[in-house]
Amino acid sequence: MTTGNAIVVVNAGSSSIKFSLFREEGADLSVFLKGQIEGLYTDGAHFAARDTGGELVAEKRWGGETVTHDDAMRRLLDFVHGRLGDYRVDAVGHRIVHGGAEFSEPVRLTTEALARLERLTPLAPLHQPHNLAPVRTLLDIAPHIPQVGCFDTGFHASQPPLAQAFALPAEITERGVRRYGFHGLSYEYIASALPHYDPSLAQARVIVAHLGNGASLCALRAGRSVASTMGFTAVDGLPMGTRSGALDPGVILYLLDELKMGPREIERLLYKQSGLLGVSGVSSDMRSLEASDNPRARLAIDLFVYRIGREIGSLAAALGGLDALVFTAGIGEHSASLRRSVCLGAAWLGLVLDEAANESGASRISAPGSRVSAWVAPTDEELMIARHAKRLLAGADT
Ligand code: ADP
């Protein structure tokens, strides 16, 4: 193995740490191992790493012992050092959900930056502390390894002030209660990839549909975010696997006053028990819903498609027209049937679907001559993070 630099990308959630190892190859980076430690804080934590062919290269099960984020990160660093051979860890890049108004660009994670990011926890209490836990561990056990934070909100900092505003009194807005938008690393990656699909997309008015367990839409003009369906939190906008998406705010008051639900109960309802799962009563997983003959599963899919269609109209208005619609993430990349329904609903915008292309796994799925083109583009948030980490460190070296 030749000597070189490697970048570790970490995406830490409440009960898991996902990671990817990238090697520098010429000017870009290529992934060579991916894995995760799941089941943190349960008695069945599990570590697995796979190569790019999907072959299992390492595995460990913990029985009867509780594994914390700190334990998992220590184990991950040992594993990485053991696997890298002559490569050295150049940086660890972290996916961090919230950068607030302060962090719109990726940042070097020092003790001081970490403290500032911890202060944003009230804006994303379910994610921010878990995203930051591995940063703290590495600052402690490997302070010589540079760490870089990349934010899900960052890419949306380019939105005009009107797109970020709620119609609330100024003193509430000044506390940071505004629309931020999420899935920014996915949209940034797609924006960087689109010109390779068709050079005209670089300057176009594009709606990107990131449809995974979390789902949102982003309006891009010339590769920059101008509006998105997610706002103050990642529960806004489209219905998702288990999240409600946008609600009349009056519903929350009703839940509080009439149903006497407490804040944590409402949080559970909106984040964990709603969306595709809540409506169908069957599953949060699109594959299961598509395979089910339960009418409520059909209703959940129909509502998802309907809401996507309404939001496409809203974002097309924000863009002043539409040139292209792009599908990405688990559902967007893999469900031809969902894409078909969404594209048929967007016929009024001038989108004509190429049914055969949509079924065949082609990148371009609109018919020749369609005024609005439609595309399927795999996203790669991890690569985006690795690129940011590399770029930031290269800047720091000069
Ligand atoms: P996450 O937001 O957790 O990263 P993904 O982007 O992996 O999620 O998307 C997960 C969703 O993609 C699930 O609803 C899953 O059912 C759906 N999905 C994956 N493959 C297919 C497929 N072949 N057909 C339909 N849905 C799919």
PDB file of N, CA, C and O in Angstrom, residues 32-34 49-57 83:
ATOM      1  N   PHE A  32     -13.321   3.962   0.525  1.00  0.00           N
ATOM      2  CA  PHE A  32     -12.896   2.562   0.433  1.00  0.00           C
ATOM      3  C   PHE A  32     -13.464   1.699   1.550  1.00  0.00           C
ATOM      4  O   PHE A  32     -13.418   0.479   1.462  1.00  0.00           O
ATOM      5  N   LEU A  33     -14.026   2.290   2.575  1.00  0.00           N
ATOM      6  CA  LEU A  33     -14.693   1.502   3.627  1.00  0.00           C
ATOM      7  C   LEU A  33     -15.845   2.307   4.202  1.00  0.00           C
ATOM      8  O   LEU A  33     -15.744   3.538   4.333  1.00  0.00           O
ATOM      9  N   LYS A  34     -16.917   1.621   4.528  1.00  0.00           N
ATOM     10  CA  LYS A  34     -18.049   2.274   5.199  1.00  0.00           C
ATOM     11  C   LYS A  34     -18.515   1.369   6.321  1.00  0.00           C
ATOM     12  O   LYS A  34     -18.383   0.153   6.213  1.00  0.00           O
ATOM     13  N   ALA A  49     -18.078  -3.107   9.398  1.00  0.00           N
ATOM     14  CA  ALA A  49     -17.466  -2.289   8.337  1.00  0.00           C
ATOM     15  C   ALA A  49     -17.443  -3.115   7.061  1.00  0.00           C
ATOM     16  O   ALA A  49     -17.193  -4.324   7.099  1.00  0.00           O
ATOM     17  N   ARG A  50     -17.739  -2.457   5.941  1.00  0.00           N
ATOM     18  CA  ARG A  50     -17.792  -3.146   4.649  1.00  0.00           C
ATOM     19  C   ARG A  50     -16.946  -2.402   3.629  1.00  0.00           C
ATOM     20  O   ARG A  50     -16.830  -1.178   3.695  1.00  0.00           O
ATOM     21  N   ASP A  51     -16.388  -3.154   2.690  1.00  0.00           N
ATOM     22  CA  ASP A  51     -15.648  -2.497   1.613  1.00  0.00           C
ATOM     23  C   ASP A  51     -16.639  -2.035   0.542  1.00  0.00           C
ATOM     24  O   ASP A  51     -17.853  -2.222   0.681  1.00  0.00           O
ATOM     25  N   THR A  52     -16.122  -1.443  -0.517  1.00  0.00           N
ATOM     26  CA  THR A  52     -17.027  -0.836  -1.502  1.00  0.00           C
ATOM     27  C   THR A  52     -17.840  -1.897  -2.260  1.00  0.00           C
ATOM     28  O   THR A  52     -18.866  -1.578  -2.844  1.00  0.00           O
ATOM     29  N   GLY A  53     -17.379  -3.143  -2.233  1.00  0.00           N
ATOM     30  CA  GLY A  53     -18.150  -4.219  -2.857  1.00  0.00           C
ATOM     31  C   GLY A  53     -19.224  -4.768  -1.924  1.00  0.00           C
ATOM     32  O   GLY A  53     -19.930  -5.713  -2.276  1.00  0.00           O
ATOM     33  N   GLY A  54     -19.324  -4.228  -0.703  1.00  0.00           N
ATOM     34  CA  GLY A  54     -20.333  -4.693   0.248  1.00  0.00           C
ATOM     35  C   GLY A  54     -19.864  -5.869   1.092  1.00  0.00           C
ATOM     36  O   GLY A  54     -20.596  -6.413   1.918  1.00  0.00           O
ATOM     37  N   GLU A  55     -18.591  -6.261   0.902  1.00  0.00           N
ATOM     38  CA  GLU A  55     -18.012  -7.388   1.659  1.00  0.00           C
ATOM     39  C   GLU A  55     -17.724  -6.952   3.099  1.00  0.00           C
ATOM     40  O   GLU A  55     -17.132  -5.890   3.315  1.00  0.00           O
ATOM     41  N   LEU A  56     -18.139  -7.782   4.064  1.00  0.00           N
ATOM     42  CA  LEU A  56     -17.889  -7.482   5.473  1.00  0.00           C
ATOM     43  C   LEU A  56     -16.397  -7.632   5.762  1.00  0.00           C
ATOM     44  O   LEU A  56     -15.821  -8.689   5.511  1.00  0.00           O
ATOM     45  N   VAL A  57     -15.752  -6.582   6.285  1.00  0.00           N
ATOM     46  CA  VAL A  57     -14.322  -6.693   6.570  1.00  0.00           C
ATOM     47  C   VAL A  57     -14.036  -6.703   8.071  1.00  0.00           C
ATOM     48  O   VAL A  57     -12.952  -7.081   8.496  1.00  0.00           O
ATOM     49  N   ARG A  83      -6.648  -0.217  10.144  1.00  0.00           N
ATOM     50  CA  ARG A  83      -6.948  -0.534   8.746  1.00  0.00           C
ATOM     51  C   ARG A  83      -6.169   0.304   7.754  1.00  0.00           C
ATOM     52  O   ARG A  83      -6.119  -0.027   6.575  1.00  0.00           O
TER      53      ARG A  83
END
